[in-house]
């Protein structure tokens, strides 16, 4: 039975087990902690109210989730409440678009015997769930990179809950770090298997948007190039998706890899292209048919 369902009328929507995960880890605590906001989401008639939450409180997902939010006109929110608000607002969009990308365009990357999935800006494990659902294979080492401790706490909660709440976590081998400078040490400390049958996949989903990226892209590039150089004997994939029109940081990162390692062998490449995804919103249960995403990937190793 599929973990994520699809129909022509609803687009992507949750299975019973996925809906139960949403209920336990997002919807119930959201309703208990933010009853007014939950009511507005479920009524789904006050678009200006929801726009204010997205833009003022969440800053379109780029807010510092470890800080309180205080405003005379927008209200007060704790870090835990901001994480719940983010999950209710953005988690379905990111989950279903990632699943669509993995299952429809990256199937050939899911067939390796060993996969190390490195998730930049992992949020509440959204891409991790999508990749797990698309691959249906267990030998995955998951590493989540997330700067917010409160967001990482939510990711750990969801990881532990697992697919159905009783059969164990999504990934038996999972680690996390709050700073991409620590990633090299994490990679050194894990069992990666034989390079010939191991894929190391770097996932950049909704994290490099040029308008909201909180960081110095050149610093990230420098660290990333050092990491890639150390693992070139393995097959490496870089996977990207974001709202269309926010792709400059990804282009810089991709170009830097290509220019820094001119002798690498490109196993698979894809030019940037648009992707249209239809999905069911989490609390409103209405269909969003207007999600247009840029997606890109390439896979390479030492020649």
PDB file of N, CA and C in Angstrom, residues 115-119 128 139-145 171-176:
ATOM      1  N   UNK A 115      22.544   3.925   0.204  1.00  0.00           N
ATOM      2  CA  UNK A 115      22.320   5.342  -0.074  1.00  0.00           C
ATOM      3  C   UNK A 115      22.568   6.140   1.194  1.00  0.00           C
ATOM      4  N   UNK A 116      23.386   7.175   1.063  1.00  0.00           N
ATOM      5  CA  UNK A 116      23.556   8.155   2.134  1.00  0.00           C
ATOM      6  C   UNK A 116      22.823   9.413   1.684  1.00  0.00           C
ATOM      7  N   UNK A 117      21.759   9.748   2.379  1.00  0.00           N
ATOM      8  CA  UNK A 117      20.883  10.860   1.999  1.00  0.00           C
ATOM      9  C   UNK A 117      21.183  12.033   2.925  1.00  0.00           C
ATOM     10  N   UNK A 118      21.789  13.087   2.381  1.00  0.00           N
ATOM     11  CA  UNK A 118      22.186  14.254   3.166  1.00  0.00           C
ATOM     12  C   UNK A 118      21.234  15.389   2.833  1.00  0.00           C
ATOM     13  N   UNK A 119      20.471  15.794   3.814  1.00  0.00           N
ATOM     14  CA  UNK A 119      19.317  16.672   3.608  1.00  0.00           C
ATOM     15  C   UNK A 119      19.610  18.064   4.166  1.00  0.00           C
ATOM     16  N   UNK A 128      13.004  13.729   3.875  1.00  0.00           N
ATOM     17  CA  UNK A 128      13.328  12.385   4.323  1.00  0.00           C
ATOM     18  C   UNK A 128      12.146  11.441   4.191  1.00  0.00           C
ATOM     19  N   UNK A 139      18.036   0.360   3.192  1.00  0.00           N
ATOM     20  CA  UNK A 139      19.446   0.596   3.498  1.00  0.00           C
ATOM     21  C   UNK A 139      19.836   2.043   3.182  1.00  0.00           C
ATOM     22  N   UNK A 140      19.245   2.955   3.936  1.00  0.00           N
ATOM     23  CA  UNK A 140      19.491   4.382   3.759  1.00  0.00           C
ATOM     24  C   UNK A 140      20.058   4.939   5.060  1.00  0.00           C
ATOM     25  N   UNK A 141      21.149   5.658   4.947  1.00  0.00           N
ATOM     26  CA  UNK A 141      21.666   6.434   6.071  1.00  0.00           C
ATOM     27  C   UNK A 141      21.226   7.875   5.869  1.00  0.00           C
ATOM     28  N   UNK A 142      20.493   8.399   6.824  1.00  0.00           N
ATOM     29  CA  UNK A 142      19.943   9.753   6.695  1.00  0.00           C
ATOM     30  C   UNK A 142      20.725  10.721   7.578  1.00  0.00           C
ATOM     31  N   UNK A 143      21.138  11.854   6.993  1.00  0.00           N
ATOM     32  CA  UNK A 143      21.792  12.923   7.747  1.00  0.00           C
ATOM     33  C   UNK A 143      21.026  14.215   7.487  1.00  0.00           C
ATOM     34  N   UNK A 144      20.440  14.767   8.531  1.00  0.00           N
ATOM     35  CA  UNK A 144      19.708  16.019   8.411  1.00  0.00           C
ATOM     36  C   UNK A 144      20.559  17.188   8.869  1.00  0.00           C
ATOM     37  N   UNK A 145      20.617  18.226   8.049  1.00  0.00           N
ATOM     38  CA  UNK A 145      21.352  19.447   8.385  1.00  0.00           C
ATOM     39  C   UNK A 145      20.324  20.551   8.587  1.00  0.00           C
ATOM     40  N   UNK A 171      14.149   5.823   9.515  1.00  0.00           N
ATOM     41  CA  UNK A 171      15.519   5.400   9.210  1.00  0.00           C
ATOM     42  C   UNK A 171      16.179   4.881  10.485  1.00  0.00           C
ATOM     43  N   UNK A 172      16.723   3.667  10.414  1.00  0.00           N
ATOM     44  CA  UNK A 172      17.431   3.123  11.569  1.00  0.00           C
ATOM     45  C   UNK A 172      18.795   3.772  11.748  1.00  0.00           C
ATOM     46  N   UNK A 173      19.353   4.257  10.646  1.00  0.00           N
ATOM     47  CA  UNK A 173      20.644   4.949  10.694  1.00  0.00           C
ATOM     48  C   UNK A 173      20.401   6.417  10.361  1.00  0.00           C
ATOM     49  N   UNK A 174      20.330   7.237  11.386  1.00  0.00           N
ATOM     50  CA  UNK A 174      20.029   8.658  11.192  1.00  0.00           C
ATOM     51  C   UNK A 174      20.881   9.507  12.116  1.00  0.00           C
ATOM     52  N   UNK A 175      21.379  10.605  11.566  1.00  0.00           N
ATOM     53  CA  UNK A 175      22.156  11.563  12.342  1.00  0.00           C
ATOM     54  C   UNK A 175      21.737  12.966  11.927  1.00  0.00           C
ATOM     55  N   UNK A 176      22.181  13.937  12.713  1.00  0.00           N
ATOM     56  CA  UNK A 176      21.839  15.321  12.389  1.00  0.00           C
ATOM     57  C   UNK A 176      22.936  16.250  12.867  1.00  0.00           C
TER      58      UNK A 176
END
